[in-house]
mmCIF file of C-alpha atoms in Angstrom:
data_model
loop_
_atom_site.group_PDB
_atom_site.id
_atom_site.type_symbol
_atom_site.label_atom_id
_atom_site.label_comp_id
_atom_site.label_asym_id
_atom_site.label_seq_id
_atom_site.Cartn_x
_atom_site.Cartn_y
_atom_site.Cartn_z
ATOM 1 C CA UNK A 1 -42.220 -22.973 -1.214
ATOM 2 C CA UNK A 2 -39.866 -21.736 1.514
ATOM 3 C CA UNK A 3 -39.293 -17.994 1.585
ATOM 4 C CA UNK A 4 -35.810 -16.648 2.385
ATOM 5 C CA UNK A 5 -35.510 -15.214 5.886
ATOM 6 C CA UNK A 6 -35.134 -11.427 6.191
ATOM 7 C CA UNK A 7 -31.592 -11.850 7.474
ATOM 8 C CA UNK A 8 -30.607 -14.027 4.500
ATOM 9 C CA UNK A 9 -32.196 -11.551 2.105
ATOM 10 C CA UNK A 10 -30.289 -8.692 3.724
ATOM 11 C CA UNK A 11 -26.964 -10.536 3.433
ATOM 12 C CA UNK A 12 -27.647 -11.354 -0.192
ATOM 13 C CA UNK A 13 -28.571 -7.754 -0.989
ATOM 14 C CA UNK A 14 -25.459 -6.426 0.737
ATOM 15 C CA UNK A 15 -23.198 -8.900 -1.060
ATOM 16 C CA UNK A 16 -24.690 -7.947 -4.411
ATOM 17 C CA UNK A 17 -24.141 -4.269 -3.636
ATOM 18 C CA UNK A 18 -20.491 -4.904 -2.721
ATOM 19 C CA UNK A 19 -19.871 -6.891 -5.899
ATOM 20 C CA UNK A 20 -21.584 -4.256 -8.027
ATOM 21 C CA UNK A 21 -19.535 -1.407 -6.556
ATOM 22 C CA UNK A 22 -16.158 -3.123 -6.733
ATOM 23 C CA UNK A 23 -16.517 -4.658 -10.229
ATOM 24 C CA UNK A 24 -15.256 -1.615 -12.225
ATOM 25 C CA UNK A 25 -12.301 -1.191 -9.859
ATOM 26 C CA UNK A 26 -11.376 -4.868 -10.104
ATOM 27 C CA UNK A 27 -11.467 -4.792 -13.903
ATOM 28 C CA UNK A 28 -9.302 -1.666 -14.014
ATOM 29 C CA UNK A 29 -6.768 -3.263 -11.642
ATOM 30 C CA UNK A 30 -6.113 -6.294 -13.872
ATOM 31 C CA UNK A 31 -3.651 -4.662 -16.345
ATOM 32 C CA UNK A 32 -1.827 -3.007 -13.430
ATOM 33 C CA UNK A 33 -1.525 -6.378 -11.702
ATOM 34 C CA UNK A 34 -0.279 -8.054 -14.865
ATOM 35 C CA UNK A 35 2.337 -5.353 -15.306
ATOM 36 C CA UNK A 36 3.487 -5.568 -11.708
ATOM 37 C CA UNK A 37 3.875 -9.344 -11.975
ATOM 38 C CA UNK A 38 5.857 -9.080 -15.209
ATOM 39 C CA UNK A 39 8.313 -6.535 -13.824
ATOM 40 C CA UNK A 40 8.629 -8.436 -10.543
ATOM 41 C CA UNK A 41 9.540 -11.556 -12.525
ATOM 42 C CA UNK A 42 12.165 -9.527 -14.379
ATOM 43 C CA UNK A 43 13.611 -8.548 -10.988
ATOM 44 C CA UNK A 44 14.101 -12.245 -10.199
ATOM 45 C CA UNK A 45 10.967 -13.085 -8.211
ATOM 46 C CA UNK A 46 9.239 -16.372 -8.980
ATOM 47 C CA UNK A 47 5.504 -16.601 -9.627
ATOM 48 C CA UNK A 48 5.051 -18.165 -6.175
ATOM 49 C CA UNK A 49 6.966 -15.321 -4.519
ATOM 50 C CA UNK A 50 4.866 -12.743 -6.365
ATOM 51 C CA UNK A 51 1.676 -14.544 -5.298
ATOM 52 C CA UNK A 52 2.761 -14.644 -1.647
ATOM 53 C CA UNK A 53 3.842 -11.003 -1.736
ATOM 54 C CA UNK A 54 0.516 -9.866 -3.188
ATOM 55 C CA UNK A 55 -1.522 -12.069 -0.841
ATOM 56 C CA UNK A 56 0.238 -11.135 2.410
ATOM 57 C CA UNK A 57 1.498 -7.606 1.732
ATOM 58 C CA UNK A 58 -1.478 -6.546 -0.385
ATOM 59 C CA UNK A 59 -0.432 -2.930 -0.798
ATOM 60 C CA UNK A 60 -0.186 -1.930 -4.445
ATOM 61 C CA UNK A 61 1.607 1.377 -3.995
ATOM 62 C CA UNK A 62 4.106 -0.095 -1.551
ATOM 63 C CA UNK A 63 4.675 -3.114 -3.785
ATOM 64 C CA UNK A 64 5.400 -0.814 -6.731
ATOM 65 C CA UNK A 65 7.938 1.137 -4.697
ATOM 66 C CA UNK A 66 9.562 -1.976 -3.237
ATOM 67 C CA UNK A 67 9.950 -3.772 -6.546
ATOM 68 C CA UNK A 68 11.503 -0.638 -8.049
ATOM 69 C CA UNK A 69 14.185 -0.719 -5.353
ATOM 70 C CA UNK A 70 14.499 -4.524 -5.245
ATOM 71 C CA UNK A 71 18.064 -5.833 -5.130
ATOM 72 C CA UNK A 72 20.001 -8.893 -4.007
ATOM 73 C CA UNK A 73 20.359 -9.081 -1.078
ATOM 74 C CA UNK A 74 17.118 -7.224 -0.368
ATOM 75 C CA UNK A 75 17.638 -4.097 1.807
ATOM 76 C CA UNK A 76 15.021 -5.182 4.329
ATOM 77 C CA UNK A 77 15.292 -2.187 6.685
ATOM 78 C CA UNK A 78 14.983 0.419 3.917
ATOM 79 C CA UNK A 79 12.149 -1.421 2.200
ATOM 80 C CA UNK A 80 10.271 -1.832 5.483
ATOM 81 C CA UNK A 81 10.682 1.846 6.303
ATOM 82 C CA UNK A 82 9.521 2.900 2.852
ATOM 83 C CA UNK A 83 6.493 0.595 3.093
ATOM 84 C CA UNK A 84 5.620 2.047 6.501
ATOM 85 C CA UNK A 85 5.722 5.589 5.168
ATOM 86 C CA UNK A 86 3.727 4.830 2.038
ATOM 87 C CA UNK A 87 1.032 2.985 3.992
ATOM 88 C CA UNK A 88 0.844 5.452 6.886
ATOM 89 C CA UNK A 89 -2.297 6.897 5.305
ATOM 90 C CA UNK A 90 -4.105 3.681 6.226
ATOM 91 C CA UNK A 91 -4.042 4.798 9.869
ATOM 92 C CA UNK A 92 -6.170 7.816 9.016
ATOM 93 C CA UNK A 93 -8.369 5.838 6.631
ATOM 94 C CA UNK A 94 -9.003 3.182 9.279
ATOM 95 C CA UNK A 95 -9.769 5.779 11.942
ATOM 96 C CA UNK A 96 -12.258 7.438 9.604
ATOM 97 C CA UNK A 97 -14.000 4.260 8.479
ATOM 98 C CA UNK A 98 -13.910 2.326 11.760
ATOM 99 C CA UNK A 99 -16.969 3.922 13.420
ATOM 100 C CA UNK A 100 -19.003 3.531 10.222
ATOM 101 C CA UNK A 101 -18.549 -0.188 9.608
ATOM 102 C CA UNK A 102 -20.813 -2.648 11.448
ATOM 103 C CA UNK A 103 -18.270 -5.113 12.827
ATOM 104 C CA UNK A 104 -16.962 -5.998 16.266
ATOM 105 C CA UNK A 105 -13.507 -4.863 17.323
ATOM 106 C CA UNK A 106 -11.784 -8.158 16.447
ATOM 107 C CA UNK A 107 -13.713 -8.494 13.184
ATOM 108 C CA UNK A 108 -12.746 -4.943 12.260
ATOM 109 C CA UNK A 109 -9.087 -5.699 13.007
ATOM 110 C CA UNK A 110 -9.012 -8.587 10.515
ATOM 111 C CA UNK A 111 -11.280 -6.850 7.997
ATOM 112 C CA UNK A 112 -8.965 -3.858 7.723
ATOM 113 C CA UNK A 113 -6.134 -6.041 6.470
ATOM 114 C CA UNK A 114 -8.035 -5.752 3.186
ATOM 115 C CA UNK A 115 -8.251 -1.962 3.402
ATOM 116 C CA UNK A 116 -7.336 -0.238 0.144
ATOM 117 C CA UNK A 117 -7.808 3.258 -1.188
ATOM 118 C CA UNK A 118 -10.622 2.028 -3.411
ATOM 119 C CA UNK A 119 -12.433 0.031 -0.702
ATOM 120 C CA UNK A 120 -12.154 2.985 1.674
ATOM 121 C CA UNK A 121 -13.540 5.462 -0.865
ATOM 122 C CA UNK A 122 -16.462 3.215 -1.825
ATOM 123 C CA UNK A 123 -17.296 2.521 1.830
ATOM 124 C CA UNK A 124 -17.165 6.201 2.770
ATOM 125 C CA UNK A 125 -19.538 6.968 -0.098
ATOM 126 C CA UNK A 126 -21.906 4.213 1.006
ATOM 127 C CA UNK A 127 -21.776 5.419 4.623
ATOM 128 C CA UNK A 128 -23.342 8.712 3.488
ATOM 129 C CA UNK A 129 -26.561 6.852 2.655
ATOM 130 C CA UNK A 130 -26.654 3.612 4.670
ATOM 131 C CA UNK A 131 -24.575 1.509 7.077
ATOM 132 C CA UNK A 132 -21.459 -0.301 5.843
ATOM 133 C CA UNK A 133 -22.223 -3.911 6.767
ATOM 134 C CA UNK A 134 -19.792 -6.778 7.121
ATOM 135 C CA UNK A 135 -21.351 -8.565 4.139
ATOM 136 C CA UNK A 136 -20.885 -5.516 1.921
ATOM 137 C CA UNK A 137 -17.289 -5.062 3.038
ATOM 138 C CA UNK A 138 -16.414 -8.776 2.713
ATOM 139 C CA UNK A 139 -17.800 -9.062 -0.821
ATOM 140 C CA UNK A 140 -16.000 -5.942 -1.952
ATOM 141 C CA UNK A 141 -12.677 -6.446 -0.177
ATOM 142 C CA UNK A 142 -12.238 -10.164 -0.859
ATOM 143 C CA UNK A 143 -12.936 -9.805 -4.577
ATOM 144 C CA UNK A 144 -10.359 -7.027 -4.929
ATOM 145 C CA UNK A 145 -7.790 -8.998 -2.907
ATOM 146 C CA UNK A 146 -8.295 -12.174 -4.969
ATOM 147 C CA UNK A 147 -8.246 -10.169 -8.201
ATOM 148 C CA UNK A 148 -4.953 -8.478 -7.281
ATOM 149 C CA UNK A 149 -3.285 -11.713 -6.189
ATOM 150 C CA UNK A 150 -4.405 -13.604 -9.301
ATOM 151 C CA UNK A 151 -3.523 -10.871 -11.810
ATOM 152 C CA UNK A 152 -0.048 -10.251 -10.371
ATOM 153 C CA UNK A 153 0.674 -13.984 -10.313
ATOM 154 C CA UNK A 154 -0.468 -14.360 -13.917
ATOM 155 C CA UNK A 155 1.697 -11.385 -14.824
ATOM 156 C CA UNK A 156 4.710 -13.088 -13.240
ATOM 157 C CA UNK A 157 4.041 -16.268 -15.216
ATOM 158 C CA UNK A 158 3.699 -14.362 -18.486
ATOM 159 C CA UNK A 159 6.634 -12.111 -17.620
ATOM 160 C CA UNK A 160 8.945 -15.090 -17.230
ATOM 161 C CA UNK A 161 8.509 -15.660 -20.978
ATOM 162 C CA UNK A 162 8.887 -11.978 -21.865
ATOM 163 C CA UNK A 163 12.482 -11.570 -20.714
ATOM 164 C CA UNK A 164 13.939 -8.168 -19.911
ATOM 165 C CA UNK A 165 11.048 -5.640 -19.929
ATOM 166 C CA UNK A 166 13.503 -2.874 -20.854
ATOM 167 C CA UNK A 167 13.652 -4.323 -24.384
ATOM 168 C CA UNK A 168 10.144 -3.068 -25.083
ATOM 169 C CA UNK A 169 10.151 -0.122 -22.706
ATOM 170 C CA UNK A 170 7.931 -1.852 -20.131
ATOM 171 C CA UNK A 171 10.397 -0.969 -17.362
ATOM 172 C CA UNK A 172 9.132 2.636 -17.659
ATOM 173 C CA UNK A 173 5.550 1.539 -17.038
ATOM 174 C CA UNK A 174 5.709 2.052 -13.252
ATOM 175 C CA UNK A 175 7.070 5.561 -13.685
ATOM 176 C CA UNK A 176 4.382 6.333 -16.261
ATOM 177 C CA UNK A 177 1.716 4.944 -13.942
ATOM 178 C CA UNK A 178 2.737 7.208 -11.078
ATOM 179 C CA UNK A 179 3.011 10.236 -13.352
ATOM 180 C CA UNK A 180 -0.570 9.565 -14.416
ATOM 181 C CA UNK A 181 -1.727 9.255 -10.797
ATOM 182 C CA UNK A 182 0.040 12.458 -9.777
ATOM 183 C CA UNK A 183 -1.484 14.310 -12.737
ATOM 184 C CA UNK A 184 -4.907 13.588 -11.275
ATOM 185 C CA UNK A 185 -4.118 15.051 -7.850
ATOM 186 C CA UNK A 186 -5.120 18.575 -8.804
ATOM 187 C CA UNK A 187 -3.273 21.853 -9.236
ATOM 188 C CA UNK A 188 -3.456 23.409 -5.771
ATOM 189 C CA UNK A 189 -0.417 25.181 -4.370
ATOM 190 C CA UNK A 190 0.015 22.559 -1.628
ATOM 191 C CA UNK A 191 -0.112 19.707 -4.139
ATOM 192 C CA UNK A 192 2.411 21.285 -6.483
ATOM 193 C CA UNK A 193 4.821 22.116 -3.654
ATOM 194 C CA UNK A 194 4.485 18.624 -2.151
ATOM 195 C CA UNK A 195 5.040 16.799 -5.430
ATOM 196 C CA UNK A 196 7.892 19.107 -6.479
ATOM 197 C CA UNK A 197 9.810 18.851 -3.208
ATOM 198 C CA UNK A 198 9.290 15.099 -2.943
ATOM 199 C CA UNK A 199 10.473 14.511 -6.515
ATOM 200 C CA UNK A 200 13.513 16.786 -6.142
ATOM 201 C CA UNK A 201 14.648 15.194 -2.880
ATOM 202 C CA UNK A 202 14.101 11.665 -4.203
ATOM 203 C CA UNK A 203 16.118 12.426 -7.351
ATOM 204 C CA UNK A 204 18.926 14.039 -5.347
ATOM 205 C CA UNK A 205 19.154 11.162 -2.868
ATOM 206 C CA UNK A 206 19.067 8.604 -5.670
ATOM 207 C CA UNK A 207 21.959 10.421 -7.381
ATOM 208 C CA UNK A 208 24.064 10.866 -4.225
ATOM 209 C CA UNK A 209 23.171 7.757 -2.180
ATOM 210 C CA UNK A 210 21.312 5.370 -4.471
ATOM 211 C CA UNK A 211 18.312 3.058 -4.141
ATOM 212 C CA UNK A 212 16.264 2.314 -2.116
ATOM 213 C CA UNK A 213 16.769 5.312 0.164
ATOM 214 C CA UNK A 214 15.361 7.759 -2.384
ATOM 215 C CA UNK A 215 11.870 6.281 -1.783
ATOM 216 C CA UNK A 216 11.831 6.961 1.959
ATOM 217 C CA UNK A 217 13.601 10.307 1.537
ATOM 218 C CA UNK A 218 11.112 11.484 -1.077
ATOM 219 C CA UNK A 219 8.167 10.386 1.089
ATOM 220 C CA UNK A 220 9.486 12.170 4.191
ATOM 221 C CA UNK A 221 10.263 15.321 2.213
ATOM 222 C CA UNK A 222 6.774 15.262 0.712
ATOM 223 C CA UNK A 223 5.136 14.927 4.146
ATOM 224 C CA UNK A 224 7.213 17.830 5.494
ATOM 225 C CA UNK A 225 6.457 19.994 2.448
ATOM 226 C CA UNK A 226 2.718 19.291 2.724
ATOM 227 C CA UNK A 227 2.730 20.243 6.407
ATOM 228 C CA UNK A 228 4.720 23.442 5.916
ATOM 229 C CA UNK A 229 2.812 24.618 2.836
ATOM 230 C CA UNK A 230 -0.695 23.852 4.139
ATOM 231 C CA UNK A 231 -2.673 26.979 5.061
ATOM 232 C CA UNK A 232 -2.984 27.577 8.788
ATOM 233 C CA UNK A 233 -6.278 28.052 10.548
ATOM 234 C CA UNK A 234 -7.720 31.454 9.693
ATOM 235 C CA UNK A 235 -5.651 31.798 6.523
ATOM 236 C CA UNK A 236 -7.477 31.940 3.148
#
């Protein structure tokens, strides 16, 4: 009976580890994906458009913000700017994870298209104990990408039968989701100042100017508040 080669065994072990680590995250993402698809359908996007958006944009936080500000015609410049600000953290995440993942430069470039907060956190944790291999990353990242694309598309299909989500209060779901995420950020002075300033500026801009500029304004104000309120070197 042929025995598997050491290389094949290593790949298989790494793939199993990636699937095991990402499984709870993928399951938790399904209801969020369904909800996003339903609200996107209510905004006028077809199931195909939702599928393409999830597959090629693949940025949950940015997609939430964009769909909230979606209008006809779409304000492309404002939405692009808001997406850039929201995803700017990926620059730091990629710089942190890059030296720890065992891929060539070109492979790393394509692999980091699938970079998410969850994949980054799991990979950083794994890097504390062992190398982050390409097989581990591929198993983890591709499953989460496929899960997000499928769940949002299914949500769009189901949402087309649901009608206006405001009838059952589902239009508040995005706001509730972000309130829940913010509640988990902690209670440090910097966090409270950042969230408070960002929320106040976003609300003021939305009242005076309107969507979608409140998203970018709130993000910029939050970045500035975090920088100004952060303790300087030598301060307690």
